[in-house]
Amino acid sequence: MAAPASAQDDDAGGDEPTEAARGFLFILVEAEDGGRDEKQPVAEVEITVRSADGEEIGSATTDDEGRWEVPVPGPGRYEAEIDTDSLPEDVELRDDDKQVQPFGLRPGQARTVQFPLGDDPRNVRSTFDEAISLAVAGVNFGLIIAVTAIGLSLIFGTTGLTNFSHGELVAFGSLTAYFLNQTLGIHLVPAALGAMVIGGAFAGSLDLGLWRPLRRRHTGLIAMMVISIGVGLLLRYLYLYQFGGRTRPYGDYAIQDRLDFGRLTITPRDIASILISLGVLIAVGLMLQRTKIGKAMRAVSDNPDLAASSGIDVERVILFVWVAGGALAALGGVLLGLAEQVSWQGGFRLLLLMFAGVTLGGLGTAYGALVGSFIIGLFVQMSTLWISPEIKTVPALVVLILILLVRPQGILGRAERIG
Amino acid sequence: MPAEGSGPLADVAPEPGVAKPDPILVVDGVTRRFGGLSAVDVDHLEVQRGLITALIGPNGAGKTTFFNVVTGFDGANSGRWTFDGRSVGGMAAHKVARLGMVRTFQLTKALAKLSVIENMKLGAVGQRGEGFLSALVPTLWRVQEREIEARADSLLERFSLGHMRGEYAGSLSGGQRKLLEMARALMAEPALVMLDEPMAGVNPALTQSLLEHVKALRDEEHRTVVFVEHDMDVVYDISDWVVVMANGRIIAEGTPTAIGANKDVIDAYLGTHHDAPLSEAEEERVLAEIEAVIAKESASD
Amino acid sequence: MDWGGIFENTLRAAIAKDAIVFALAAIGLNVHFGYTGLLNFGQAGFVALGAYGTAITVDYYGQSLWLGVLATIASAVVFALLLGVPTLRLRTDYLAIVTIAASEGLRLLLRSVTLGDFTGGSTGLSGFAGDFYSINPLPGGRYGFGPFRYSSDTWWMLTVGWTLVLLATLLVWALMRSPWGRVLKSIREDENAARSLGKNVYYYKMQSLVLGGVIGALGGFVNAVATRSVQPDNYGTAITFFAYTALILGGTARIWGPVVGAMLFWVVISFTEGVLREAIGNEVIPSSFMSTTQVGQVRFMLVGLGLALLMIFRPQGIFGDRRELALDAR
């Protein structure tokens, strides 16, 4: 816990030791190439700053870059008012309530006061188009969560362990693929396959080297959860140590033109990611439904003692679940790295969404994990229509709490027996 | 011990669901399903006050689930039941216990890292020191605590655990844990004690003493006892009434002699194999059951 | 290698601000995990609320420090209820999942621009600790003994902090020797047994969650006034697991376990980091192998490894009782 760096006080920059209010007036115009909206400065607008008791401190007019600044005598509470009459004719305040804005200043602080002008950019591009593009991103993200969460759910189902280091298996996949792709120069497709193999082997060796011995000495589940947290912390910071704190893209498919299907635009990368996830999920479903090992996995999830007494080698099934879960987590990690770049803590961030998805679907059920994760991913992306993207995981958490209140066994889970 | 042809239930007909003269527990139409399997489906059952009733049946007959449901540890899918004339259906387990219906568990729940005497003292109900704020003022609960401790010590002596009072409960043997659990249940002064397989896993040397304790509950303390048991000798020895469950239903009830004479019950449900390891045929059946459960699940998906 | 400097720093770490903060966080966790068996993986959230409760009340609303302390306690109570109501009837995994998610969600909210007016966004808040130091009754200047030479304000902070630790320990001691504490311990051992003996398990778990959460929040308060600032990224989930490691190091379900554990924890961390930094500075460890920024990361790796190893090999803590170990092995 280090002391804060005071230089970060204001993201608009500047080293003035004295207190001041400042700002940057602009309207957003759609970029001609369809990319990010551009900020167009608005000049010659008057802004007045008053103290909390209404005494005028000073006023300023925006320059050609839309900037203004009013020095104030010291720390305290102030308010800034924009003179709407001085605005150009075709420009209006976005929100009439924001004509006067109160703010506080700490010693030495220079504070940015924003007066948003013109229409909200989210309204400029029609909400509908925005919703479509978010839905595509949401489908992709939801499927990625589903791919990674199957392992989490099956491990829980077969061993009872809620594995708090499952996110690190995801990060292991995206980082291994990064190493193969960027360091060794292997194309991303074979690199992703390699990451799956190595990720599966890594997860399998974790089961053989750590979890199986712990099960054998009858370590309690609570203790195992704490151990999984420790393992997760160790791995996560090992990744940071090796990989560094920056996020980085893969060498292939990083920059792509969007394909245009009328109101829907999508990159080939996203299409491929969605198809791969869907294919893998269908394959997993078939494996659980049709193959002998899949049936055994479900039998062990249902009742390990009964399954053991019927001659199923429970430990072998569990090992298989770890390997398969690890490989799927690694694949999810690569897809996540494609969608959002590779980061040492991408896995941990995803873990919380996996938890929300798995709980929503029903802890321990493979199909529930799939459905719940998909819904959560879609929901998280769509929620950015209304809330800031930086807090988009918060609504997913609210869903998690609500579902536990209303239907704790999840939408596909069965009520549990106690006692 | 009630002799043949005497006792309060001598004139009660040995048939399922029969009414008793003075029932303490009355169960009506209770069902509990897991997925598609019906674990408990009891039309009507009355348990006579002040006697020992044995609940028997093959593995998987639903005896423990039935215990769980009536004591509030599991929810019923339907049904009503009353304890001492009060409806307790759907009531939380701890409230049922406070009313005086206290159960023990098949797998003993000795609180391993609490001492034996602390285990005992926990059992007392209505403790003033169990409130958060009053806990901080020892003068409010010291006197009561001493009374509880004295009662606990005399119970421990009775159950031959006095010498272990300071030990961790986790260091007791399996039989001693059963004794401790029974003694701890008595700390709550229950009117009805429900014992889930009190003799299971107990060393034969201790069985007799356990049996004597169960009998004493009836004869000296006038409590009602319901217990689950597999050993028919035990059942004949101490029970006044026997209820037979199979596949979740009550298929017979009557005095031990009447049940003992019921050849069908013995043959169909209490065959010599009920505690033996799974035979190959049974293993097949278990496997088939797993398959059935999975099939049902995927159907409901 | 400057061994004298390393040892002085190590000694100081035993009583420094972080030892206080983590002692309080770990005392709270001891109530949850050690005595009740609740797996709270979101203690960081309680600590964060403790810090921000005071900071926002004083800095944004301009209220007194005392009201800030009240807000700190109240927000921890509300947070505990919010997390406890949906989860405490369910298996303990759910509490763990919801608490870790909630503490991370809280950090994201605290650093968001959306709530920036209240929280100061990713920069956080400062300028709320003035009241705390203005009531400092200690003589001014800089004084002390041996390696422990601090300014008057630091002594004041340490005095208040360690007093809080002492009071919290005393409170836990008084509660755990009472019948109330006995019920908590019985829930840890087997909640169905407690239920079968007429104890309202849900109600006790909730009381435990609130109590431990409030104690953890006091840790946040100390951290806020000691650094005179709050910053969201100082309250990441790692705080929770540092506190767990400290608790298990000192011994769960022991009155002094979390306090001794927290002191020991920072002694170990400070010593290893001191040695590593010196070694890098003197090029004993080549900088290509480890840079000074990476030393901070080694801390987290060590804690993760330590937590896992302690939980596997010495779950009863390093001063643990042999008899308890024997019980665990059963």
Coordinates of C-alpha atoms in Angstrom, one line a residue, chain C residues 50-239:
Chain C
G50 CA -13.8 1.1 6.0
A51 CA -11.3 3.4 4.3
Y52 CA -13.8 5.0 1.9
G53 CA -16.6 5.3 4.5
T54 CA -14.4 7.7 6.4
A55 CA -12.9 9.4 3.4
I56 CA -16.1 10.1 1.6
T57 CA -18.0 11.3 4.7
V58 CA -15.2 13.8 5.6
D59 CA -13.9 14.8 2.1
Y60 CA -17.1 14.8 0.1
Y61 CA -19.8 15.6 2.6
G62 CA -17.6 17.7 4.8
Q63 CA -18.7 16.0 8.0
S64 CA -16.7 15.3 11.1
L65 CA -14.2 12.4 11.5
W66 CA -16.5 10.8 14.1
L67 CA -19.4 10.6 11.6
G68 CA -16.8 9.1 9.2
V69 CA -16.0 6.3 11.7
L70 CA -19.8 5.7 12.1
A71 CA -20.2 5.6 8.3
T72 CA -17.3 3.1 8.1
I73 CA -19.1 0.8 10.6
A74 CA -22.5 1.3 9.0
S75 CA -21.2 0.6 5.5
A76 CA -19.5 -2.6 6.7
V77 CA -22.8 -3.7 8.3
V78 CA -24.8 -3.1 5.1
F79 CA -22.1 -4.8 3.0
A80 CA -22.2 -7.9 5.3
L81 CA -26.0 -8.0 5.1
L82 CA -26.0 -7.7 1.3
L83 CA -23.5 -10.6 1.0
G84 CA -24.9 -12.7 3.7
V85 CA -28.7 -12.7 3.0
P86 CA -28.4 -14.5 -0.3
T87 CA -25.6 -16.9 0.6
L88 CA -25.6 -17.9 4.3
R89 CA -28.3 -20.4 3.8
L90 CA -26.3 -22.1 1.1
R91 CA -23.2 -24.2 0.9
T92 CA -20.1 -22.2 1.9
D93 CA -18.8 -22.0 -1.7
Y94 CA -21.4 -19.5 -2.5
L95 CA -20.3 -17.1 0.2
A96 CA -16.7 -17.4 -1.1
I97 CA -17.8 -16.8 -4.7
V98 CA -20.1 -13.9 -3.9
T99 CA -17.7 -12.2 -1.5
I100 CA -14.7 -12.3 -3.9
A101 CA -16.8 -11.1 -6.8
A102 CA -18.4 -8.3 -4.6
S103 CA -15.0 -7.1 -3.3
E104 CA -13.7 -6.8 -6.9
G105 CA -16.9 -5.3 -8.1
L106 CA -16.7 -2.7 -5.3
R107 CA -13.1 -1.8 -6.3
L108 CA -14.2 -1.3 -9.9
L109 CA -17.1 0.9 -8.7
L110 CA -14.8 2.9 -6.5
R111 CA -12.4 3.6 -9.3
S112 CA -15.0 4.3 -11.9
V113 CA -15.6 7.7 -13.5
T114 CA -19.3 7.2 -12.9
L115 CA -18.9 7.6 -9.1
G116 CA -15.9 9.8 -9.5
D117 CA -17.6 12.8 -7.8
F118 CA -17.8 10.8 -4.5
T119 CA -14.8 8.6 -4.7
G120 CA -12.2 10.6 -6.7
G121 CA -12.1 7.8 -9.3
S122 CA -8.8 6.0 -9.8
T123 CA -7.0 8.8 -8.0
G124 CA -8.9 8.4 -4.8
L125 CA -9.4 10.9 -2.1
S126 CA -7.1 12.7 0.3
G127 CA -7.4 15.6 2.7
F128 CA -9.8 14.0 5.1
A129 CA -7.3 13.0 7.8
G130 CA -6.7 16.5 9.2
D131 CA -9.2 16.0 12.1
F132 CA -7.5 12.8 13.1
Y133 CA -4.1 14.4 13.5
S134 CA -5.5 17.7 14.9
I135 CA -6.6 15.8 18.1
N136 CA -3.1 14.3 18.5
P137 CA -2.4 14.8 22.2
L138 CA 1.2 13.7 22.0
P139 CA 4.1 16.2 22.2
G140 CA 5.3 17.4 18.8
G141 CA 8.6 16.5 17.2
R142 CA 10.4 13.3 16.4
Y143 CA 11.3 10.8 19.0
G144 CA 11.5 7.2 19.9
F145 CA 14.1 4.5 20.7
G146 CA 16.3 2.2 18.7
P147 CA 15.0 1.8 15.2
F148 CA 11.6 3.0 16.3
R149 CA 11.9 6.8 15.7
Y150 CA 8.8 8.4 14.4
S151 CA 7.1 11.8 14.2
S152 CA 4.5 12.7 16.7
D153 CA 1.7 12.1 14.2
T154 CA 3.0 8.6 13.4
W155 CA 3.2 7.8 17.1
W156 CA -0.4 9.0 17.4
M157 CA -1.5 6.8 14.4
L158 CA 0.3 3.8 15.8
T159 CA -1.2 4.4 19.3
V160 CA -4.7 4.6 18.0
G161 CA -4.2 1.6 15.6
W162 CA -2.8 -0.7 18.2
T163 CA -5.5 0.3 20.6
L164 CA -8.1 -0.7 18.1
V165 CA -6.3 -4.0 17.6
L166 CA -6.2 -4.5 21.4
L167 CA -9.9 -3.6 21.7
A168 CA -10.9 -5.9 18.9
T169 CA -8.9 -8.8 20.4
L170 CA -10.5 -8.2 23.7
L171 CA -14.0 -8.2 22.2
V172 CA -13.3 -11.4 20.3
W173 CA -11.9 -13.0 23.5
A174 CA -15.0 -12.0 25.5
L175 CA -17.3 -13.3 22.9
M176 CA -15.6 -16.6 22.2
R177 CA -15.5 -17.7 25.8
S178 CA -19.3 -17.2 26.0
P179 CA -22.1 -19.5 25.0
W180 CA -22.5 -17.3 21.9
G181 CA -18.9 -18.2 20.8
R182 CA -19.7 -21.9 21.5
V183 CA -22.5 -21.8 19.0
L184 CA -20.2 -20.2 16.5
K185 CA -17.6 -22.9 16.9
S186 CA -20.3 -25.6 16.7
I187 CA -21.4 -24.2 13.3
R188 CA -17.8 -24.4 12.1
E189 CA -17.6 -28.0 13.2
D190 CA -21.0 -29.1 11.8
E191 CA -23.8 -26.7 11.2
N192 CA -26.4 -29.4 11.0
A193 CA -25.5 -30.6 14.5
A194 CA -25.9 -27.0 15.7
R195 CA -29.3 -26.9 13.9
S196 CA -30.4 -30.2 15.4
L197 CA -29.8 -28.7 18.9
G198 CA -32.1 -25.8 18.2
K199 CA -29.5 -23.1 17.2
N200 CA -30.6 -20.6 14.5
V201 CA -27.5 -21.2 12.3
Y202 CA -28.4 -18.5 9.7
Y203 CA -28.8 -15.9 12.4
Y204 CA -25.4 -16.7 14.0
K205 CA -23.6 -16.8 10.7
M206 CA -25.0 -13.3 9.9
Q207 CA -23.9 -11.9 13.2
S208 CA -20.4 -13.4 12.6
L209 CA -20.2 -12.0 9.1
V210 CA -21.2 -8.5 10.4
L211 CA -18.8 -8.6 13.4
G212 CA -15.8 -9.7 11.4
G213 CA -16.6 -7.3 8.6
V214 CA -16.8 -4.3 10.9
I215 CA -13.4 -5.2 12.5
G216 CA -12.0 -5.5 9.0
A217 CA -13.4 -2.1 8.1
L218 CA -11.6 -0.6 11.1
G219 CA -8.4 -1.8 9.4
G220 CA -9.4 0.2 6.4
F221 CA -10.0 3.2 8.6
V222 CA -6.5 2.9 10.0
N223 CA -5.0 2.6 6.6
A224 CA -6.9 5.6 5.4
V225 CA -5.8 7.9 8.2
A226 CA -2.3 6.5 8.2
T227 CA -1.7 7.2 4.5
R228 CA -4.0 10.3 4.6
S229 CA -5.4 9.0 1.4
V230 CA -7.5 6.3 -0.2
Q231 CA -6.9 4.8 -3.6
P232 CA -9.1 2.0 -5.1
D233 CA -6.2 -0.1 -6.4
N234 CA -4.8 -0.4 -2.9
Y235 CA -7.9 -2.5 -2.0
G236 CA -7.6 -5.3 -4.6
T237 CA -8.6 -8.9 -3.8
A238 CA -5.0 -9.6 -2.8
I239 CA -5.6 -7.9 0.5

